[in-house]
Amino acid sequence: MRVLVVHNRYRSEQPSGENTVVDREVALLRGAGHRVGLFERRSDDIAGRSLLGKAAVPLLVPWNPAVRRELAARLRDERPDVVHIHNVFPLLSPAVLAACADAGVPAVATLHNYSQVCPPGTLQRDGRPCTECVGASPLPAVRHGCYRNSRPATVPLAVGLSLNRRRWWSGVARFFCISAAQRDILVAAGMPAGRLAVKHNFVPEPEIRRAGDGEHLLCLGRLAEAKGVRLLMAAWDEIAAGGGVGVPLVIAGAGPMEREVAAWAAGRDDVRYGGLYDRAQCLRAVARSVAVVAPSTWRETFGLVVAEAMAAGVPAVAAGHGAFTELVEDGGTGLLHRPDDVGSLISCLRRITAGPGPAREMGEAARRRYERGFSPAVGLERLEEGYRTAIAGRSGGGDGPPPGDGHTGSRRGRPRERDGGNR
């Protein structure tokens, strides 16, 4: 197939699960013989714009007419079989949907977060779950300044959501939800159930897998409160006060809490802060782990680090909500703690480090789960299936009303389409 991938790349200064997923899928498709082109914008380029150009960026978030013209011309010239849309914020905008309609090319879209029903895409406010805008107007997000704690910064996202909600729902032939938990929320919010398929992200076969029992606990990823970093720090302080668990905690990543984490870890023997790891360092750190810790306070749509740990034969200790409940079998492939509960997290960390037996058995089970659900072969099969469905239907249309394929409330059930980032 001829595929054109559309993606606004997040800033390179911080880890981006979405960028990683896009790069992996492009490589996977090309390796299978498909012809894959890229239509991209990079958020890194905003810094090099003039003051006027920077000031204009928020105006382009709801709609970028230049992107519509450029993409439509490319589609007419190259005639791909399908367009695969990932992130369009902030430089591409939903104008890419109109371009697909202009050129008569079907579109599929991966939903990496909850931006279809929540302006910042997190379903979280002030560190707590929030669904105030789900199925309703996005005005509460503006009132609370949910994006970057700023009302002005939230306005373009809220406007874009209001203006383009039905355009998304009518202009995309197939949505890929990256977990069933995410799909349930989106269907309940009124998205067309018949177009929402669960396609978990895949993880490449790791170059190194765990060979022993592990030598540390690992928290790897964006250092932000929504990722449960402060919760983990509080739990670890209590564990340390009680004598520790016999292995150190390693934290690696970058983000708004980077300085706080570095200061907290300084001078301690039971904590190591490694900064932002490159790919090789990540693989080694995961393979040497007793377990990977993912205590997110927000409801993750997937959890790439957990799947990567499973590929390496390493169990996870994760928050018991969102996608983690379908990635991690509690007591089987890892442990689930009560979300935002320090005591429950402490209990799980003590249990996973109590002896080599449980962690080893969970790691072996996690590896089997990876092979069934998150391997490249499985990922390719589901991508191709979604593309074939979109090409066969060719039901997209960026400007028309949504067809009756499940948009009404009577279709808000939960078809079982299982085994299938961050703004």
Coordinates of C-alpha atoms in Angstrom, one line a residue, residues 9-414:
R9 CA 6.4 16.2 15.9
Y10 CA 6.6 17.3 19.6
R11 CA 9.7 19.2 20.8
S12 CA 12.8 17.1 20.9
E13 CA 14.0 18.5 24.3
Q14 CA 11.6 16.2 26.1
P15 CA 10.7 12.5 25.6
S16 CA 7.7 11.9 23.3
G17 CA 6.0 8.6 23.2
E18 CA 4.0 9.7 20.2
N19 CA 7.1 10.6 18.2
T20 CA 8.5 7.2 19.1
V21 CA 5.3 5.4 18.0
V22 CA 5.2 7.2 14.7
D23 CA 8.8 6.5 13.9
R24 CA 8.4 2.8 14.8
E25 CA 5.3 2.4 12.7
V26 CA 6.9 4.1 9.6
A27 CA 9.9 1.7 9.9
L28 CA 7.6 -1.3 10.4
L29 CA 5.5 -0.5 7.3
R30 CA 8.5 0.2 5.1
G31 CA 10.1 -3.0 6.3
A32 CA 7.0 -4.9 5.2
G33 CA 7.3 -3.4 1.7
H34 CA 4.7 -0.6 1.9
R35 CA 5.5 2.8 0.4
V36 CA 5.4 5.3 3.2
G37 CA 5.7 9.1 2.8
L38 CA 5.7 11.8 5.6
F39 CA 3.9 15.1 5.8
E40 CA 5.3 16.7 9.0
R41 CA 5.6 19.8 11.0
R42 CA 8.0 20.2 13.9
S43 CA 7.3 22.1 17.1
D44 CA 11.0 22.7 17.4
D45 CA 10.7 25.1 14.4
I46 CA 8.5 27.5 16.3
A47 CA 11.5 28.9 18.2
G48 CA 13.1 30.1 15.0
R49 CA 10.1 32.1 13.8
S50 CA 9.8 35.8 14.0
L51 CA 7.9 37.4 16.9
L52 CA 4.9 37.9 14.5
G53 CA 5.2 34.3 13.4
K54 CA 5.2 33.1 17.0
A55 CA 2.2 35.2 17.8
A56 CA 0.3 33.7 14.9
V57 CA 0.7 30.1 16.0
P58 CA -2.3 30.1 18.3
L59 CA -4.5 31.3 15.4
L60 CA -3.4 28.3 13.4
V61 CA -4.4 25.7 16.0
P62 CA -8.1 25.6 15.1
W63 CA -7.4 25.8 11.3
N64 CA -4.4 26.3 9.1
P65 CA -5.5 27.0 5.5
A66 CA -2.0 26.8 4.1
V67 CA -1.7 23.3 5.3
R68 CA -4.9 22.4 3.6
R69 CA -3.7 23.7 0.3
E70 CA -0.2 22.1 0.6
L71 CA -1.4 18.7 1.7
A72 CA -4.3 18.5 -0.9
A73 CA -1.8 19.3 -3.6
R74 CA 0.6 16.6 -2.5
L75 CA -2.3 14.1 -2.2
R76 CA -3.4 14.8 -5.7
D77 CA 0.1 14.5 -7.0
E78 CA 1.1 11.3 -5.1
R79 CA -2.3 9.6 -4.8
P80 CA -1.6 7.5 -1.7
D81 CA -4.1 4.7 -0.8
V82 CA -4.6 6.1 2.7
V83 CA -3.5 8.9 5.0
H84 CA -2.6 8.1 8.5
I85 CA -3.0 11.1 10.8
H86 CA -1.3 11.2 14.2
N87 CA -0.8 14.6 16.0
V88 CA -2.0 17.8 14.3
F89 CA -1.2 20.3 17.2
P90 CA -0.1 23.0 17.0
L91 CA 1.0 23.6 13.4
L92 CA -1.0 21.3 11.2
S93 CA -4.6 21.6 12.5
P94 CA -7.7 19.7 11.5
A95 CA -7.3 21.3 8.1
V96 CA -5.6 18.1 7.1
L97 CA -9.0 16.4 7.2
A98 CA -10.4 18.8 4.6
A99 CA -7.3 18.2 2.4
C100 CA -8.0 14.5 2.5
A101 CA -11.6 15.2 1.5
D102 CA -10.5 17.6 -1.3
A103 CA -8.3 14.9 -2.8
G104 CA -10.7 12.0 -2.2
V105 CA -8.2 10.0 -0.1
P106 CA -9.5 8.1 2.9
A107 CA -8.0 8.9 6.3
V108 CA -7.3 6.9 9.5
A109 CA -6.2 8.6 12.7
T110 CA -4.5 7.3 15.8
L111 CA -5.8 8.8 19.0
H112 CA -2.8 9.1 21.3
N113 CA -4.7 11.0 24.0
Y114 CA -8.1 12.4 24.8
S115 CA -7.9 15.6 22.7
Q116 CA -11.2 14.6 20.9
V117 CA -13.1 15.3 24.2
C118 CA -10.7 17.3 26.4
P119 CA -8.8 20.4 25.1
P120 CA -5.4 19.5 26.8
G121 CA -6.0 15.8 26.0
T122 CA -5.3 14.6 29.6
L123 CA -8.7 14.3 31.3
Q124 CA -7.0 15.8 34.3
R125 CA -7.0 19.1 36.2
D126 CA -4.9 20.2 39.1
G127 CA -3.4 16.7 39.3
R128 CA -6.8 15.1 39.6
P129 CA -9.1 13.2 37.1
C130 CA -11.5 15.6 35.3
T131 CA -14.3 14.8 32.8
E132 CA -16.1 18.2 33.0
C133 CA -15.7 18.8 29.2
V134 CA -16.5 15.2 28.1
G135 CA -19.6 15.1 26.1
A136 CA -20.2 18.8 26.7
S137 CA -18.8 22.3 25.8
P138 CA -15.1 22.8 26.4
L139 CA -15.7 26.1 28.1
P140 CA -14.8 24.7 31.6
A141 CA -11.3 24.0 30.3
V142 CA -11.0 27.7 29.3
R143 CA -12.3 28.8 32.7
H144 CA -9.8 26.6 34.5
G145 CA -6.9 27.3 32.2
C146 CA -6.4 23.6 31.8
Y147 CA -3.6 23.8 29.1
R148 CA -0.4 25.0 30.7
N149 CA -2.4 26.6 33.5
S150 CA -3.3 29.4 31.1
R151 CA -6.7 30.6 29.9
P152 CA -5.3 32.3 26.8
A153 CA -3.3 29.2 25.9
T154 CA -6.4 27.0 26.3
V155 CA -8.6 29.1 24.1
P156 CA -7.2 27.9 20.7
L157 CA -7.6 24.3 21.8
A158 CA -11.1 24.8 23.0
V159 CA -12.1 26.7 19.8
G160 CA -10.5 24.0 17.7
L161 CA -12.4 21.3 19.5
S162 CA -15.7 23.1 19.2
L163 CA -15.3 23.9 15.5
N164 CA -13.9 20.6 14.4
R165 CA -15.5 18.0 16.5
R166 CA -17.9 16.8 13.8
R167 CA -15.3 17.3 11.1
W168 CA -13.2 14.7 12.9
W169 CA -16.0 12.3 13.4
S170 CA -17.2 12.5 9.7
G171 CA -13.8 12.9 8.0
V172 CA -12.0 9.9 9.5
A173 CA -12.8 6.4 8.2
R174 CA -11.2 4.6 11.0
F175 CA -9.9 5.7 14.4
F176 CA -7.2 3.7 16.2
C177 CA -7.6 3.8 20.0
I178 CA -4.5 2.6 21.7
S179 CA -6.4 0.9 24.5
A180 CA -9.9 -0.3 25.3
A181 CA -10.0 2.0 28.3
Q182 CA -9.5 5.0 26.0
R183 CA -12.1 3.7 23.6
D184 CA -14.8 3.3 26.3
I185 CA -14.4 7.0 27.3
L186 CA -14.6 8.2 23.7
V187 CA -17.6 6.2 22.9
A188 CA -19.4 7.3 26.1
A189 CA -18.6 10.9 24.9
G190 CA -20.5 10.3 21.7
M191 CA -17.8 9.4 19.2
P192 CA -19.0 7.0 16.4
A193 CA -18.5 3.6 18.0
G194 CA -18.4 1.8 14.6
R195 CA -15.2 3.7 13.6
L196 CA -13.3 3.2 16.9
A197 CA -11.0 0.1 16.8
V198 CA -8.5 -0.8 19.5
K199 CA -5.0 -1.1 18.2
H200 CA -2.4 -1.3 21.0
N201 CA 1.0 0.2 20.2
F202 CA 3.6 -2.4 19.3
V203 CA 7.1 -2.6 20.7
P204 CA 10.2 -3.7 18.7
E205 CA 12.0 -6.9 19.9
P206 CA 14.5 -5.5 22.4
E207 CA 18.2 -5.9 21.8
I208 CA 18.7 -7.0 25.4
R209 CA 16.4 -8.9 27.8
R210 CA 16.6 -9.4 31.5
A211 CA 18.9 -12.3 32.3
G212 CA 19.0 -12.2 36.1
D213 CA 16.8 -11.0 38.9
G214 CA 17.4 -7.3 38.3
E215 CA 19.3 -4.8 40.4
H216 CA 17.0 -1.8 40.7
L217 CA 13.5 -0.5 40.4
L218 CA 13.1 1.9 37.4
C219 CA 10.9 4.9 36.8
L220 CA 11.5 6.0 33.2
G221 CA 9.8 8.7 31.2
R222 CA 8.5 12.3 31.5
L223 CA 9.1 13.8 34.9
A224 CA 5.7 15.4 35.7
E225 CA 3.2 15.1 38.4
A226 CA 0.7 13.5 36.1
K227 CA 3.2 10.6 35.7
G228 CA 3.0 10.0 39.5
V229 CA 6.6 11.1 40.1
R230 CA 5.7 13.0 43.3
L231 CA 3.6 10.1 44.5
L232 CA 6.6 7.8 44.0
M233 CA 8.9 10.1 45.8
A234 CA 6.6 10.2 48.8
A235 CA 6.2 6.4 48.8
W236 CA 10.0 5.9 48.5
D237 CA 10.7 8.2 51.5
E238 CA 8.4 6.1 53.6
I239 CA 10.1 2.9 52.4
A240 CA 13.5 4.3 53.1
A241 CA 12.4 5.3 56.6
G242 CA 11.4 1.7 57.2
G243 CA 14.8 0.3 56.1
G244 CA 14.3 0.1 52.3
V245 CA 13.6 -2.8 50.0
G246 CA 17.1 -4.0 49.2
V247 CA 17.5 -2.4 45.8
P248 CA 17.8 1.3 44.8
L249 CA 15.3 3.3 42.8
V250 CA 16.6 4.7 39.5
I251 CA 14.7 7.6 37.9
A252 CA 15.5 8.7 34.3
G253 CA 13.8 11.3 32.1
A254 CA 13.2 15.0 31.7
G255 CA 10.3 17.3 32.3
P256 CA 8.9 20.1 34.6
M257 CA 9.9 18.2 37.8
E258 CA 13.5 17.5 36.7
R259 CA 15.2 19.9 39.2
E260 CA 13.0 18.8 42.0
V261 CA 13.8 15.1 41.4
A262 CA 17.5 15.8 41.0
A263 CA 17.5 17.7 44.3
W264 CA 15.6 15.0 46.1
A265 CA 17.9 12.3 44.8
A266 CA 21.2 14.2 45.6
G267 CA 23.3 12.6 48.2
R268 CA 21.2 9.4 48.7
D269 CA 22.4 5.9 48.3
D270 CA 19.0 4.4 47.7
V271 CA 18.1 6.7 44.7
R272 CA 19.9 7.4 41.5
Y273 CA 18.8 10.2 39.1
G274 CA 20.2 9.5 35.6
G275 CA 18.8 12.5 33.6
L276 CA 17.5 11.9 30.1
Y277 CA 18.6 8.5 28.8
D278 CA 19.3 7.7 25.1
R279 CA 17.8 4.6 23.5
A280 CA 20.7 2.3 24.4
Q281 CA 20.7 3.5 28.0
C282 CA 16.9 2.9 28.3
L283 CA 17.2 -0.7 27.0
R284 CA 20.0 -1.5 29.5
A285 CA 18.2 0.1 32.4
V286 CA 15.0 -1.8 31.7
A287 CA 16.8 -5.1 31.3
R288 CA 18.5 -4.6 34.6
S289 CA 15.3 -3.9 36.5
V290 CA 13.5 -5.9 39.1
A291 CA 10.4 -4.0 37.9
V292 CA 9.4 -0.8 36.0
V293 CA 7.3 1.6 38.1
A294 CA 4.6 3.5 36.4
P295 CA 2.4 5.2 39.1
S296 CA 0.6 7.7 36.8
T297 CA -2.1 9.8 38.4
W298 CA -3.7 10.4 35.0
R299 CA -5.5 7.7 33.1
E300 CA -2.8 6.6 30.6
T301 CA -4.1 5.8 27.1
F302 CA -1.4 3.2 26.7
G303 CA 1.8 3.2 28.6
L304 CA 4.7 2.5 26.3
V305 CA 7.3 1.9 29.0
V306 CA 5.2 -0.9 30.5
A307 CA 5.0 -2.7 27.1
E308 CA 8.8 -2.2 26.6
A309 CA 9.4 -3.7 30.0
M310 CA 7.2 -6.7 29.1
A311 CA 9.2 -7.2 25.9
A312 CA 12.4 -7.4 28.0
G313 CA 10.8 -9.9 30.4
V314 CA 10.4 -7.3 33.2
P315 CA 7.1 -6.9 35.2
A316 CA 5.6 -3.5 36.0
V317 CA 4.2 -1.9 39.1
A318 CA 1.5 0.4 37.7
A319 CA -1.5 2.5 38.7
G320 CA -4.7 0.5 38.5
H321 CA -6.6 2.6 36.1
G322 CA -6.7 3.6 32.4
A323 CA -4.8 1.3 30.0
F324 CA -2.7 -0.2 32.7
T325 CA -5.5 -2.4 33.8
E326 CA -5.5 -4.1 30.4
L327 CA -1.7 -4.2 30.0
V328 CA -0.9 -5.5 33.4
E329 CA -2.6 -8.6 34.9
D330 CA -2.4 -7.9 38.6
G331 CA -0.4 -10.7 40.2
G332 CA 0.3 -12.2 36.8
T333 CA 2.4 -9.9 34.6
G334 CA 2.9 -7.3 37.3
L335 CA 1.2 -5.5 40.2
L336 CA -1.5 -2.7 40.1
H337 CA -1.7 -0.3 43.0
R338 CA -4.7 1.9 43.9
P339 CA -4.3 5.2 41.9
D340 CA -2.9 8.1 43.8
D341 CA -2.5 6.0 47.0
V342 CA 0.9 6.1 48.7
G343 CA 0.2 3.1 51.0
S344 CA -0.9 0.9 48.1
L345 CA 2.1 1.8 46.0
I346 CA 4.4 1.0 49.0
S347 CA 2.8 -2.4 49.4
C348 CA 3.3 -3.2 45.8
L349 CA 6.9 -2.1 45.8
R350 CA 7.6 -4.2 48.9
R351 CA 5.9 -7.2 47.3
I352 CA 7.7 -7.1 44.0
T353 CA 11.1 -6.9 45.8
A354 CA 10.4 -9.4 48.5
G355 CA 12.3 -12.2 46.7
P356 CA 13.4 -13.2 43.3
G357 CA 10.7 -15.8 42.7
P358 CA 7.6 -13.6 42.2
A359 CA 9.3 -11.0 40.1
R360 CA 11.0 -13.7 37.9
E361 CA 7.7 -15.5 37.3
M362 CA 5.8 -12.2 36.6
G363 CA 8.6 -11.2 34.2
E364 CA 8.2 -14.5 32.2
A365 CA 4.5 -14.0 32.1
A366 CA 4.9 -10.4 30.9
R367 CA 7.1 -11.6 28.1
R368 CA 4.5 -14.1 26.9
R369 CA 1.9 -11.3 27.0
Y370 CA 4.1 -9.1 24.9
E371 CA 4.5 -11.8 22.3
R372 CA 0.7 -12.2 22.0
G373 CA -0.3 -8.6 22.0
F374 CA 2.5 -6.1 21.4
S375 CA 5.0 -7.6 19.0
P376 CA 5.9 -6.1 15.6
A377 CA 4.0 -8.9 13.8
V378 CA 0.8 -8.1 15.7
G379 CA 1.3 -4.4 15.2
L380 CA 1.7 -4.8 11.4
E381 CA -1.4 -7.0 11.1
R382 CA -3.6 -4.4 12.9
L383 CA -2.2 -1.5 10.9
E384 CA -2.9 -3.2 7.6
E385 CA -6.3 -4.3 8.7
G386 CA -7.3 -0.7 9.6
Y387 CA -5.9 0.6 6.3
R388 CA -7.8 -2.0 4.3
T389 CA -11.0 -1.1 6.1
A390 CA -10.6 2.6 5.4
I391 CA -9.7 2.0 1.7
A392 CA -12.6 -0.3 1.2
G393 CA -15.1 2.1 2.8
R394 CA -13.7 5.4 1.5
S395 CA -16.3 7.0 3.7
G396 CA -14.4 10.1 4.7
G397 CA -15.6 13.6 4.0
G398 CA -14.1 16.6 5.8
D399 CA -17.0 19.0 5.3
G400 CA -20.1 16.9 5.3
P401 CA -22.3 15.6 8.1
P402 CA -21.4 12.4 9.8
P403 CA -23.1 9.3 8.3
G404 CA -25.2 7.1 10.6
D405 CA -22.6 4.6 11.5
G406 CA -23.0 4.6 15.3
H407 CA -23.0 8.3 16.1
T408 CA -26.3 8.0 17.9
G409 CA -26.7 7.0 21.5
S410 CA -28.1 3.7 20.7
R411 CA -24.7 2.5 19.5
R412 CA -22.8 3.4 22.6
G413 CA -22.1 -0.1 23.7
R414 CA -18.7 -1.7 24.0

